Coordinates of C-alpha atoms in Angstrom, one line a residue:
M20 CA -16.1 2.0 12.7
M21 CA -18.0 -0.1 10.1
D22 CA -18.9 3.1 8.2
Y23 CA -15.2 3.4 7.4
L24 CA -15.0 0.1 5.6
P25 CA -14.6 0.5 1.8
D26 CA -17.7 0.0 -0.3
D27 CA -16.3 -3.1 -2.0
A28 CA -15.8 -5.0 1.2
P29 CA -18.0 -8.2 0.9
S30 CA -20.0 -7.4 4.1
M31 CA -20.7 -3.8 3.0
E32 CA -21.9 -5.1 -0.5
A33 CA -24.1 -7.5 1.4
M34 CA -25.5 -4.7 3.5
D35 CA -26.3 -2.6 0.4
V36 CA -28.1 -5.5 -1.1
M37 CA -30.1 -6.2 2.0
D38 CA -31.1 -2.5 2.3
E39 CA -32.3 -2.6 -1.3
E40 CA -34.2 -5.9 -1.0
F41 CA -35.6 -5.9 2.5
D42 CA -37.2 -3.4 4.9
E43 CA -35.8 -5.2 7.9
A44 CA -32.3 -4.4 9.3
V45 CA -29.9 -6.5 11.3
T46 CA -30.5 -6.1 15.0
N47 CA -27.7 -4.0 16.6
T48 CA -28.9 -3.8 20.2
R49 CA -30.4 -6.1 22.8
V50 CA -32.0 -5.6 26.2
M51 CA -32.4 -8.1 29.1
I52 CA -35.6 -7.7 31.0
K53 CA -35.3 -9.5 34.4
N54 CA -37.9 -11.5 36.3
V55 CA -40.8 -11.2 33.8
S56 CA -43.4 -13.7 32.5
I57 CA -43.8 -14.3 28.8
Q58 CA -46.8 -12.0 28.6
E59 CA -44.9 -9.2 30.4
A60 CA -42.0 -9.7 28.0
L61 CA -44.4 -9.3 25.1
T62 CA -45.6 -6.0 26.6
Y63 CA -42.0 -4.8 26.8
K64 CA -41.6 -5.8 23.2
E65 CA -44.6 -3.7 22.2
D66 CA -43.3 -0.7 24.2
L67 CA -39.9 -1.0 22.5
E68 CA -41.5 -1.1 19.0
A69 CA -43.3 2.2 19.9
I70 CA -40.0 4.1 20.5
D71 CA -38.9 6.4 17.7
G72 CA -35.7 5.0 16.1
V73 CA -36.4 1.4 17.1
S74 CA -37.3 -1.1 14.4
D75 CA -37.3 -4.9 13.7
V76 CA -37.8 -5.9 17.4
M77 CA -37.3 -9.7 17.7
W78 CA -38.1 -12.0 20.5
L79 CA -39.3 -15.6 21.1
D80 CA -42.7 -15.1 19.4
D81 CA -40.9 -14.4 16.1
V82 CA -39.2 -17.8 16.0
M83 CA -41.8 -20.2 17.5
D84 CA -45.5 -20.5 18.5
I85 CA -45.5 -19.2 22.1
T86 CA -49.0 -20.7 22.6
T87 CA -47.2 -24.1 22.7
P88 CA -45.8 -24.9 26.2
I89 CA -42.1 -24.0 26.2
E90 CA -41.4 -27.4 27.8
M91 CA -42.4 -29.0 24.5
T92 CA -40.2 -26.9 22.3
D93 CA -36.6 -26.9 21.4
S94 CA -34.7 -25.8 24.6
N95 CA -31.8 -24.2 22.7
T96 CA -34.1 -21.9 20.8
V97 CA -36.1 -20.9 23.9
E98 CA -33.0 -20.3 26.0
S99 CA -31.7 -17.9 23.4
Y100 CA -34.6 -15.6 24.2
Y101 CA -36.0 -16.6 27.6
Q102 CA -34.4 -18.4 30.6
D103 CA -34.6 -18.2 34.4
G104 CA -37.4 -15.6 34.1
H105 CA -35.2 -13.2 32.1
A106 CA -36.2 -12.1 28.6
M107 CA -33.7 -11.2 25.9
I108 CA -35.1 -8.8 23.2
S109 CA -33.2 -7.8 20.2
F110 CA -33.9 -4.8 17.9
H111 CA -32.4 -2.3 15.5
I112 CA -31.6 1.3 16.2
E113 CA -31.5 3.5 13.1
D114 CA -28.3 5.3 12.1
G115 CA -28.1 8.9 13.4
T116 CA -30.6 8.3 16.2
E117 CA -28.4 6.3 18.6
V118 CA -28.1 8.9 21.4
E119 CA -31.8 9.8 21.8
T120 CA -33.0 6.3 21.1
T121 CA -30.8 4.6 23.7
D122 CA -31.8 7.2 26.2
A123 CA -35.5 6.4 25.5
V124 CA -34.7 2.7 25.9
Y125 CA -32.9 3.2 29.2
E126 CA -36.0 5.2 30.4
L127 CA -38.2 2.3 29.5
I128 CA -36.2 -0.5 31.0
G129 CA -35.1 1.4 34.1
E130 CA -32.0 0.8 36.3
D131 CA -32.6 -2.8 37.0
N132 CA -32.5 -4.1 33.5
A133 CA -29.6 -4.2 31.0
M134 CA -28.7 -3.1 27.5
E135 CA -25.8 -3.7 25.1
G136 CA -25.0 -3.6 21.4
D137 CA -23.2 -1.8 18.6
A138 CA -25.7 1.1 18.5
L139 CA -25.2 1.7 22.3
D140 CA -21.4 1.8 21.8
T141 CA -21.9 4.4 19.1
A142 CA -24.2 6.5 21.3
I143 CA -21.8 6.4 24.2
S144 CA -18.9 7.4 21.9
Q145 CA -20.8 10.3 20.4
E146 CA -22.1 11.5 23.7
M147 CA -18.8 11.2 25.6
T148 CA -16.3 12.3 23.0
G149 CA -16.9 16.1 23.3
Q150 CA -17.1 16.0 27.1
E151 CA -14.0 13.9 27.5
A152 CA -12.0 15.9 24.9
M153 CA -12.8 19.1 26.9
F154 CA -11.9 17.4 30.2
A155 CA -8.6 16.1 28.7
A156 CA -7.8 19.6 27.4
A157 CA -8.6 21.1 30.8
I158 CA -6.1 18.8 32.5
L159 CA -3.5 18.9 29.7
I160 CA -3.2 22.7 29.2
P161 CA -2.1 23.4 32.8
V162 CA 0.3 20.5 32.6
I163 CA 1.8 21.9 29.4
I164 CA 2.0 25.4 31.0
L165 CA 3.8 23.9 34.0
I166 CA 6.3 22.1 31.8
L167 CA 6.9 25.2 29.6
T168 CA 7.3 27.4 32.7
L169 CA 9.9 25.1 34.1
A170 CA 11.6 25.1 30.7
T171 CA 11.7 28.8 30.1
R172 CA 13.0 31.9 31.8
S173 CA 9.8 34.0 31.5
W174 CA 6.4 33.7 33.1
I175 CA 4.7 34.9 30.0
E176 CA 6.6 32.9 27.4
P177 CA 4.5 29.7 27.6
A178 CA 1.5 31.9 26.6
F179 CA 3.3 32.7 23.3
Y180 CA 3.8 29.0 22.6
L181 CA 0.2 28.1 23.3
T182 CA -1.2 31.1 21.5
A183 CA 0.7 30.3 18.3
I184 CA -0.2 26.6 18.3
G185 CA -3.7 27.2 19.7
V186 CA -4.6 29.4 16.8
S187 CA -3.5 26.7 14.4
V188 CA -5.6 24.1 16.3
L189 CA -8.7 26.3 16.1
I190 CA -8.2 26.9 12.4
N191 CA -7.8 23.2 11.8
L192 CA -11.0 22.4 13.8
G193 CA -12.8 25.2 11.9
T194 CA -11.8 23.9 8.5
N195 CA -13.5 20.6 9.3
I196 CA -16.8 22.2 8.3
F197 CA -15.7 21.8 4.7
I198 CA -15.3 18.1 5.2
G199 CA -18.9 17.7 6.5
E200 CA -18.2 15.1 9.2
I201 CA -15.3 13.5 11.0
S202 CA -14.9 10.5 13.3
F203 CA -15.3 10.8 17.0
I204 CA -11.8 9.3 17.3
T205 CA -10.4 12.2 15.2
Q206 CA -12.3 14.7 17.2
A207 CA -10.9 13.3 20.4
V208 CA -7.3 12.7 19.3
A209 CA -6.3 15.1 16.5
P210 CA -6.5 18.5 18.4
L211 CA -4.4 17.4 21.3
L212 CA -2.0 15.5 19.1
Q213 CA -1.5 18.5 16.9
L214 CA -0.8 20.6 19.9
A215 CA 1.7 18.2 21.4
V216 CA 3.6 17.5 18.2
S217 CA 3.8 21.0 16.8
L218 CA 4.8 22.8 20.0
D219 CA 8.3 21.7 19.1
Y220 CA 8.4 24.1 16.3
A221 CA 7.6 27.1 18.5
I222 CA 10.1 25.9 21.1
F223 CA 12.8 25.7 18.6
L224 CA 12.2 29.2 17.3
L225 CA 11.8 31.0 20.6
H226 CA 14.7 29.1 22.2
S227 CA 16.9 30.3 19.4
F228 CA 15.5 33.8 19.6
S229 CA 16.3 33.9 23.3
N230 CA 19.9 32.9 22.6
Y231 CA 20.4 35.5 19.9
R232 CA 19.0 38.3 22.1
K233 CA 22.2 37.8 24.2
E234 CA 24.3 38.5 21.1
T235 CA 22.4 41.5 19.6
E236 CA 20.3 44.3 21.1
D237 CA 18.1 44.5 18.0
P238 CA 15.1 42.2 18.5
N239 CA 14.4 42.2 14.7
E240 CA 17.9 41.1 13.9
A241 CA 17.7 38.4 16.7
M242 CA 14.5 37.1 15.2
Q243 CA 16.0 37.0 11.7
L244 CA 19.0 35.1 13.0
A245 CA 16.7 32.8 15.0
M246 CA 14.5 32.0 12.0
R247 CA 17.5 31.4 9.8
E248 CA 19.0 28.9 12.4
S249 CA 15.8 27.1 13.4
F250 CA 14.1 27.0 10.0
P251 CA 15.9 23.9 8.7
A252 CA 15.1 21.9 11.9
I253 CA 11.5 23.1 11.9
V254 CA 11.1 22.2 8.2
A255 CA 12.7 18.8 8.7
C256 CA 10.5 18.0 11.8
A257 CA 7.3 19.3 10.1
S258 CA 8.1 17.4 6.9
T259 CA 8.6 14.0 8.6
T260 CA 5.5 14.5 10.6
F261 CA 3.5 15.8 7.7
F262 CA 4.4 13.1 5.2
G263 CA 4.3 10.4 7.9
F264 CA 0.6 11.3 8.6
M265 CA 0.0 11.5 4.8
A266 CA 0.6 7.7 4.8
L267 CA -2.5 7.2 6.9
I268 CA -4.6 8.8 4.1
L269 CA -3.8 5.9 1.8
M270 CA -5.4 3.3 4.1
D271 CA -8.4 1.4 2.6
F272 CA -9.9 1.5 6.1
E273 CA -11.0 5.1 5.8
I274 CA -10.7 6.0 9.5
G275 CA -7.0 6.4 8.6
G276 CA -7.8 9.0 5.9
D277 CA -10.2 10.8 8.3
L278 CA -7.5 11.1 11.1
G279 CA -4.6 11.4 8.7
F280 CA -6.1 14.3 6.7
N281 CA -6.9 16.2 10.0
L282 CA -3.4 15.7 11.3
V283 CA -1.9 16.8 8.0
K284 CA -4.0 19.9 8.0
G285 CA -3.0 20.5 11.6
I286 CA 0.7 20.2 10.9
F287 CA 0.5 22.6 7.9
F288 CA -1.4 25.2 9.9
S289 CA 1.0 24.9 12.8
F290 CA 4.0 25.3 10.6
I291 CA 2.5 28.4 9.0
S292 CA 1.6 29.8 12.4
V293 CA 5.1 29.3 13.8
I294 CA 7.0 30.8 10.9
I295 CA 4.6 33.8 10.2
F296 CA 2.3 34.5 13.2
L297 CA 4.7 33.6 16.1
P298 CA 7.6 35.9 15.0
A299 CA 5.2 38.8 14.6
L300 CA 3.5 38.1 17.9
T301 CA 6.9 37.8 19.6
L302 CA 8.3 41.0 18.2
M303 CA 5.2 42.9 19.1
F304 CA 5.2 41.8 22.7
Y305 CA 8.9 40.8 23.4
K306 CA 9.1 43.4 26.2
W307 CA 6.5 41.4 28.1
I308 CA 9.0 38.5 28.0
D309 CA 11.8 40.8 29.3
K310 CA 9.6 42.1 32.1
T311 CA 8.5 38.7 33.4
K312 CA 11.9 37.0 33.4
H313 CA 12.7 34.6 36.2
Q314 CA 15.5 32.3 37.2
L315 CA 15.6 28.9 35.4
L316 CA 13.5 26.6 37.7
M317 CA 15.1 23.4 36.5
P318 CA 18.6 22.2 37.4
S319 CA 21.4 22.7 34.9
F320 CA 21.9 19.9 32.3
S321 CA 25.4 21.2 31.3
H322 CA 27.2 18.0 32.4
F323 CA 24.4 15.5 31.7
G324 CA 25.8 14.4 28.4
Q325 CA 28.9 12.8 30.0
K326 CA 26.7 10.8 32.4
L327 CA 24.4 9.6 29.7
L328 CA 27.3 8.5 27.5
K329 CA 28.4 6.1 30.2
L330 CA 25.1 4.2 29.6
R331 CA 25.5 3.9 25.8
V332 CA 27.1 0.4 25.9
P333 CA 24.5 -1.1 28.3
A334 CA 21.8 0.5 26.1
L335 CA 23.2 -1.0 22.9
I336 CA 23.4 -4.4 24.5
L337 CA 19.9 -4.2 25.9
V338 CA 18.3 -3.0 22.7
T339 CA 20.3 -5.7 20.7
V340 CA 18.8 -8.4 22.9
L341 CA 15.2 -6.9 22.8
I342 CA 14.8 -5.8 19.2
V343 CA 14.2 -9.1 17.5
P344 CA 11.8 -10.5 20.2
A345 CA 10.0 -7.1 20.2
F346 CA 9.7 -7.2 16.4
L347 CA 8.2 -10.7 16.4
A348 CA 6.0 -10.1 19.5
Q349 CA 4.4 -6.8 18.2
S350 CA 2.8 -8.7 15.3
Q351 CA 1.6 -11.6 17.5
T352 CA -0.4 -9.6 20.0
D353 CA -4.0 -10.5 20.6
F354 CA -5.9 -7.8 18.6
I355 CA -9.4 -6.4 19.0
Y356 CA -10.8 -5.1 15.7
G357 CA -14.0 -3.5 16.9
M358 CA -14.6 -1.0 19.7
G359 CA -13.4 -3.2 22.6
S360 CA -15.2 -3.5 25.9
H361 CA -16.4 -0.7 28.2
P362 CA -14.9 -0.3 31.6
E363 CA -16.7 -2.4 34.3
D364 CA -17.4 0.6 36.4
T365 CA -19.7 2.1 33.7
R366 CA -23.3 1.1 33.2
A367 CA -22.5 -0.2 29.7
G368 CA -19.7 -2.3 31.0
S369 CA -21.6 -3.8 33.9
D370 CA -24.7 -4.4 31.7
A371 CA -22.6 -6.2 29.1
E372 CA -21.1 -8.4 31.8
E373 CA -24.6 -9.2 33.3
I374 CA -26.0 -10.1 29.9
E375 CA -23.0 -12.3 29.2
E376 CA -23.4 -14.2 32.4
S377 CA -27.1 -14.9 31.8
F378 CA -27.4 -15.5 28.1
G379 CA -23.8 -15.7 26.8
P380 CA -22.7 -14.0 23.6
F381 CA -25.2 -13.3 20.8
T382 CA -24.3 -12.2 17.3
P383 CA -26.9 -12.4 14.5
V384 CA -25.6 -13.1 11.0
V385 CA -27.8 -12.5 7.9
L386 CA -27.4 -14.7 4.9
L387 CA -29.1 -13.8 1.6
V388 CA -29.5 -16.5 -1.0
P389 CA -31.4 -16.6 -4.3
N390 CA -35.1 -17.4 -3.7
G391 CA -37.2 -19.9 -5.6
D392 CA -35.6 -23.2 -4.5
L393 CA -37.0 -24.1 -1.0
A394 CA -35.6 -27.6 -1.1
R395 CA -32.0 -26.3 -1.5
E396 CA -32.7 -23.6 1.2
E397 CA -34.0 -26.3 3.6
A398 CA -30.9 -28.5 3.1
L399 CA -28.7 -25.4 3.8
V400 CA -30.7 -24.6 6.9
Q401 CA -30.4 -28.1 8.2
E402 CA -26.6 -28.0 7.8
F403 CA -26.4 -24.7 9.6
D404 CA -28.6 -26.2 12.4
D405 CA -25.7 -28.7 13.0
F406 CA -23.3 -25.9 13.8
D407 CA -22.6 -25.6 17.5
E408 CA -22.3 -21.8 17.2
V409 CA -25.9 -21.5 15.7
D410 CA -28.6 -21.3 18.5
S411 CA -31.5 -20.6 16.2
I412 CA -32.4 -19.7 12.6
V413 CA -35.1 -17.4 11.4
S414 CA -36.1 -18.4 7.9
Y415 CA -39.2 -19.4 5.9
V416 CA -38.3 -23.1 5.7
N417 CA -38.1 -23.5 9.5
S418 CA -40.5 -20.8 10.6
V419 CA -43.4 -21.6 8.2
G420 CA -42.2 -24.8 6.5
T421 CA -41.7 -26.0 2.9
G422 CA -45.1 -27.7 3.0
I423 CA -46.8 -24.3 2.5
P424 CA -45.9 -22.6 -0.8
P425 CA -45.1 -18.9 -0.2
E426 CA -47.6 -17.8 -2.9
Y427 CA -50.4 -19.2 -0.8
L428 CA -49.7 -16.7 2.0
D429 CA -50.3 -13.0 2.3
E430 CA -47.3 -10.8 1.4
S431 CA -47.3 -9.4 5.0
E432 CA -46.5 -13.0 6.2
T433 CA -43.6 -13.6 3.8
E434 CA -42.0 -10.2 3.3
Q435 CA -39.5 -10.7 6.2
F436 CA -38.3 -13.9 4.4
F437 CA -38.4 -13.0 0.7
S438 CA -37.7 -10.2 -1.6
D439 CA -38.0 -10.2 -5.4
Q440 CA -34.6 -11.9 -5.7
Y441 CA -33.4 -13.2 -2.3
S442 CA -34.4 -15.4 0.6
Q443 CA -33.2 -14.1 4.0
L444 CA -31.9 -16.4 6.7
I445 CA -31.0 -14.9 10.1
L446 CA -28.5 -17.1 11.9
N447 CA -28.5 -16.3 15.6
T448 CA -25.1 -17.4 16.8
S449 CA -23.6 -17.8 20.2
T450 CA -20.2 -16.4 19.3
D451 CA -18.7 -13.1 20.3
T452 CA -18.7 -10.4 17.7
E453 CA -15.0 -11.1 17.0
G454 CA -12.2 -13.6 17.9
D455 CA -11.0 -16.9 16.6
E456 CA -14.4 -18.6 17.1
A457 CA -16.4 -15.9 15.4
F458 CA -14.1 -15.5 12.5
T459 CA -13.8 -19.2 12.0
F460 CA -17.6 -19.4 11.8
V461 CA -17.7 -16.6 9.2
E462 CA -15.3 -18.5 7.1
E463 CA -17.3 -21.7 7.5
A464 CA -20.6 -19.9 6.7
R465 CA -19.2 -18.4 3.6
S466 CA -17.7 -21.8 2.5
L467 CA -21.0 -23.6 3.1
A468 CA -23.1 -20.9 1.3
S469 CA -20.6 -21.1 -1.6
D470 CA -21.1 -24.9 -1.8
Y471 CA -24.8 -24.4 -2.4
Y472 CA -24.9 -21.1 -4.3
E473 CA -21.3 -20.6 -5.5
E474 CA -20.7 -16.8 -5.5
D475 CA -24.4 -15.9 -5.6
Y476 CA -25.0 -15.1 -1.9
H477 CA -24.4 -12.3 0.6
L478 CA -23.4 -12.6 4.2
T479 CA -23.4 -9.7 6.7
G480 CA -23.6 -8.9 10.4
E481 CA -21.3 -7.4 13.0
S482 CA -18.9 -10.4 13.1
V483 CA -18.8 -10.5 9.3
T484 CA -17.9 -6.8 9.0
L485 CA -15.2 -7.2 11.7
Y486 CA -13.8 -10.1 9.8
D487 CA -13.5 -7.9 6.7
M488 CA -12.1 -5.1 8.8
R489 CA -9.4 -7.5 10.1
D490 CA -8.3 -8.4 6.5
I491 CA -8.3 -4.8 5.3
V492 CA -6.4 -3.3 8.2
E493 CA -3.8 -6.0 8.2
Q494 CA -3.1 -5.1 4.5
D495 CA -3.2 -1.4 5.5
N496 CA -0.6 -2.1 8.2
T497 CA 2.0 -3.3 5.7
L498 CA 1.3 -0.5 3.3
V499 CA 1.2 2.4 5.8
N500 CA 4.3 1.3 7.8
T501 CA 6.3 0.7 4.7
L502 CA 5.3 4.1 3.2
T503 CA 6.0 5.9 6.4
V504 CA 9.5 4.5 6.7
I505 CA 10.3 5.2 3.1
V506 CA 8.9 8.8 3.1
I507 CA 10.6 9.7 6.4
G508 CA 13.8 8.0 5.2
V509 CA 13.8 10.1 2.0
I510 CA 13.2 13.3 4.0
L511 CA 16.1 12.5 6.3
L512 CA 18.2 11.6 3.3
I513 CA 17.6 15.1 1.9
T514 CA 17.9 16.8 5.2
F515 CA 21.3 15.3 6.2
R516 CA 22.6 14.6 2.7
S517 CA 23.6 11.2 4.0
I518 CA 22.7 7.5 3.6
S519 CA 23.7 6.5 7.1
F520 CA 22.1 9.2 9.2
P521 CA 18.6 8.2 8.1
V522 CA 19.3 4.5 8.8
V523 CA 20.6 5.2 12.3
L524 CA 17.7 7.5 13.1
L525 CA 15.0 5.2 11.7
L526 CA 16.5 2.2 13.6
T527 CA 16.4 4.1 16.8
I528 CA 12.8 5.3 16.6
Q529 CA 11.5 2.1 15.0
A530 CA 13.0 0.1 17.9
S531 CA 11.0 2.2 20.3
V532 CA 7.9 1.5 18.2
W533 CA 8.4 -2.2 18.2
I534 CA 9.1 -2.4 22.0
N535 CA 6.0 -0.2 22.7
L536 CA 3.7 -2.4 20.6
A537 CA 5.3 -5.7 21.9
I538 CA 4.4 -4.9 25.6
P539 CA 0.8 -6.0 25.3
Y540 CA 1.9 -9.4 24.0
F541 CA 4.3 -10.0 26.9
T542 CA 1.7 -8.7 29.4
G543 CA -1.0 -10.9 27.9
S544 CA -3.4 -8.1 27.2
S545 CA -5.4 -7.4 24.1
L546 CA -4.8 -4.4 21.9
V547 CA -7.3 -2.4 19.9
Y548 CA -6.0 -2.9 16.3
I549 CA -6.9 0.6 15.2
G550 CA -4.7 2.0 18.0
Y551 CA -1.9 -0.3 16.9
L552 CA -2.2 0.7 13.3
I553 CA -2.4 4.4 13.9
I554 CA 0.3 4.6 16.6
S555 CA 2.8 2.7 14.6
T556 CA 2.7 5.6 12.2
I557 CA 2.2 8.4 14.6
Q558 CA 4.9 7.4 17.1
L559 CA 7.5 7.2 14.2
A560 CA 6.4 10.4 12.6
A561 CA 6.1 12.4 15.8
T562 CA 9.1 11.3 17.8
V563 CA 11.7 11.2 15.0
D564 CA 11.9 14.9 15.7
Y565 CA 13.9 14.2 18.8
G566 CA 16.5 12.3 16.9
I567 CA 16.6 15.0 14.2
L568 CA 17.3 17.7 16.8
L569 CA 20.1 15.7 18.4
T570 CA 21.6 14.5 15.2
E571 CA 21.6 17.9 13.5
N572 CA 23.4 19.4 16.5
Y573 CA 25.9 16.5 16.6
K574 CA 26.6 16.9 12.9
E575 CA 27.4 20.6 13.3
N576 CA 29.5 20.1 16.4
R577 CA 31.4 17.3 14.7
K578 CA 32.8 19.8 12.3
E579 CA 34.7 21.5 15.1
M580 CA 35.6 18.7 17.6
S581 CA 36.0 14.9 18.0
S582 CA 33.0 12.6 17.9
M583 CA 33.0 12.0 21.7
E584 CA 33.3 15.7 22.5
A585 CA 30.7 16.5 19.8
M586 CA 28.2 14.1 21.4
K587 CA 28.8 15.3 24.9
K588 CA 28.2 18.9 23.8
S589 CA 25.1 17.9 21.8
L590 CA 23.5 16.0 24.7
N591 CA 24.3 18.9 27.1
E592 CA 22.6 21.4 24.7
K593 CA 19.7 19.4 23.4
I594 CA 18.6 17.0 26.1
F595 CA 16.5 19.7 27.8
P596 CA 14.4 20.7 24.7
I597 CA 14.0 17.0 23.8
A598 CA 12.9 16.2 27.3
V599 CA 10.4 19.1 27.2
S600 CA 8.9 17.9 23.9
A601 CA 8.8 14.2 25.0
S602 CA 7.1 15.1 28.3
I603 CA 4.4 17.1 26.5
L604 CA 3.7 14.4 24.0
S605 CA 3.7 11.7 26.7
S606 CA 1.4 13.8 28.8
V607 CA -1.1 14.0 26.0
G608 CA -1.1 10.3 25.6
F609 CA -1.4 9.4 29.3
I610 CA -4.1 12.0 29.8
L611 CA -6.1 10.7 26.9
W612 CA -5.7 7.2 28.3
A613 CA -6.8 8.3 31.8
T614 CA -9.8 10.4 30.8
S615 CA -11.4 8.5 27.9
T616 CA -13.9 5.8 28.4
D617 CA -13.8 4.9 24.7
P618 CA -11.5 1.8 24.3
I619 CA -10.0 3.0 21.0
V620 CA -9.1 6.5 22.2
A621 CA -7.8 5.1 25.5
S622 CA -5.7 2.6 23.6
I623 CA -4.2 5.2 21.4
G624 CA -3.5 7.4 24.4
L625 CA -1.7 4.7 26.3
L626 CA 0.4 3.7 23.3
L627 CA 1.2 7.3 22.6
G628 CA 2.2 8.2 26.2
R629 CA 4.4 5.1 26.5
G630 CA 5.8 5.5 23.0
A631 CA 7.0 9.0 23.6
L632 CA 8.8 8.0 26.7
L633 CA 10.4 5.1 25.0
A634 CA 11.4 7.2 22.0
F635 CA 13.0 9.8 24.4
L636 CA 15.0 7.0 26.1
M637 CA 16.1 5.6 22.8
V638 CA 17.3 9.0 21.5
V639 CA 19.3 9.9 24.6
L640 CA 20.7 6.5 25.3
L641 CA 20.8 4.4 22.1
L642 CA 21.2 7.0 19.4
P643 CA 24.5 8.5 20.8
G644 CA 26.0 5.0 21.0
L645 CA 25.0 4.3 17.4
L646 CA 26.3 7.7 16.1
L647 CA 29.6 7.1 17.9
M648 CA 29.9 3.5 16.8
F649 CA 29.3 4.3 13.1
D650 CA 31.1 7.7 13.1
R651 CA 33.5 6.7 10.3
V652 CA 30.8 5.1 8.2
I653 CA 28.7 8.2 8.6
E654 CA 31.6 10.4 7.5
K655 CA 32.1 8.3 4.4
T656 CA 28.4 8.1 3.4
T657 CA 27.6 11.8 4.0
W658 CA 28.0 14.5 1.3
K659 CA 30.7 17.0 2.4
P660 CA 30.5 16.2 6.1
N661 CA 33.6 18.3 6.9
F662 CA 34.2 16.4 10.1
F663 CA 36.9 17.5 12.5
K664 CA 40.1 15.5 11.9
G665 CA 41.8 15.9 15.2
G666 CA 41.0 12.4 16.5
K667 CA 38.5 10.9 18.8

C-alpha cells in the first residue's frame, strides 16, 4: 500500500533520502524465538543474516554491550528485545523477495516460534490473491448461472451472458500487460466486479430481444428493435459506471488510479462486447435458445408493484429518520489505514497475537538530522528518551557516546550512524503502526525535530507513512465523492433531460451508501479506509443503474397513464431484472468477503455485498415514493415530459 503514496509525501521523501544516504533499511519484519538463551538468540540472528533477502538484522547486541550482566542494564531497553527467555529479533526483507524470504524464515524458526511485519503481510497478500480470486470465481460463477437460470426461460441463455462478459473480462486482464504491474487488490476485485456490474447490459439486451421475438418472426429485426430499445439504458448505465470509476483515477493515493483504470477499461470492453459481440453471437445461435426453453422457474411478479407501493410511506419515514445520523456516523467510523489484522485462525493472525502478548507493539521510526553537531543531537535524543512511547534509541550519541569523536573510529563502526550529510536515529517505539497514539507520536516527533532543525530533517517508518496515507486519502475522499456525484448527476441530467430526476436518483442511492458506511460506526467495528473510500464510489456508480432502469420505465409509462398506475406498472415490469442484477452484485461482494483472508479485499467485499442489497431496497421502496411525491415538480423541471393528464 505504501508504494502507492505519492512521491512528494513527506515519509516517501524521507525514504528516498535514507536510501541515498544509508545502506541500512528500516526493519519491516520481526520474529519471536521462544525459550532461548542470549547465546542461542545470537545464533538465530546469524542464521537470519545468512538468508537471501534478509538485511539489517537487529537485536539486543546492537543497542548495548551484552557482556554486561543484563541485571545491570536499562530494563526497558532489554525488555524490548529479550524477556522471559523469549528473544525478539527485527530485520528488513527486501522488496520483491517477500514470498520466498518469509518462507525461508518460517523454515528456520519452525512451527513453535512466531513472525509478523509489513513484509509478511505483503507476502501473504501476493501468495493468496491468485488462489483466493480463483476460489471466489469458482463459487461465484455457479451462483450467477443459478440466478440467471431462474431469471430466464432457456437453459442455454445464461451461457450467452457469461460468454459476452467473460470475453471482455479476459481482454481487460490481458491488456494489463501494457501497464506492467497492478495491485493485488485490483487483481482480486476488478475482474469479479466488472463481471457483476456489466452483466446488466447483456441482461437488458437479451431480455428486450426475447420480448421482440414474440412480435416478429425475423430474429434480425427483433435484434434491431431490441438494440434500439435497450441502447439508451445500456449507454446511461455504462456511462454512470464508467465516469464514476474515472473519479478514482484522480486520487493522489495511487491505488485509486490502479483500480479505477482497470475498472474503466473493463466497463469499456464490456460495453463493446455487449453491443457488438453479443448480438452477433445471439443471432448465430438463437436456435439453441429456442430448443432449450423451459418454464419460468420464478413466481410471477406481475402484482408485486402494488404490494411494494403500500410500503412507500413507511420507507420514506424510516429513511428520513436515518439519513442524517447515517451521514454523520459514516465519517466518524474508526478507520484502519493500513492492511488491517489477519484472521486469528491463520498462522499470521495467531503469531501476531502471541507476539503482542509477550512484547507488545513495536514500531521503529527513523529520524534523519544534519550531522556534525553531536551536542544538539544528544539533547534531542535525551528529549526523545523522555517519551513514554520510545523504548530505546539507536544512535551514535547513546550507542558510542559524544566523548569519542566519530573521526577517531573506523568507518565500519560509524557508517550505520552517519552519512555524508545526515545522522540517523532509530526510535524503537511501543505504539501500534497506526491509531491515535501512533499518529500523535508522529506529530510530536516532527514537532520536536522541527524545534531543533526547523525543516531540515526527515522522518519515516511504517507509522509515519500511514500517517501521511491518512491525510492523503481523507483529502481524496472529498475530491472523489464530489466528482462522482457531479459526473453521475450530469450524465443523469443529459439522459433524462431533467433537473429533478437526477436529484431524486442520487438522493436514493447516496442514502444507501451512507447507511452502508455508517453500520460499522453503530456496531463499534473498525473499517479499512481503502475499502470505505473505494466503495463510496463503486456503490454509487454501480447501483445507480437500478434507479435508472426503474425511472426510465416510469418516465415512459407516465406518458400514457397516471403517476400511481405508471409506478405500479414500472415496478411490475422492472423489479425482476433489478433484483437479478442486485443479487449478482451482492453475491460478488459477499463471496469476496467470505473467501478472502486479505483484510482490505474482505472489507471491500462486505461493503459491496451489503451496499448492493441496500441500494436494491432503496430503489424498490424509497425511489417510488419520491417519484410519486415529486411528480408535479418533476413534470415542471423536465424538458418535454409529455406526462399523461388524466389525473392521479
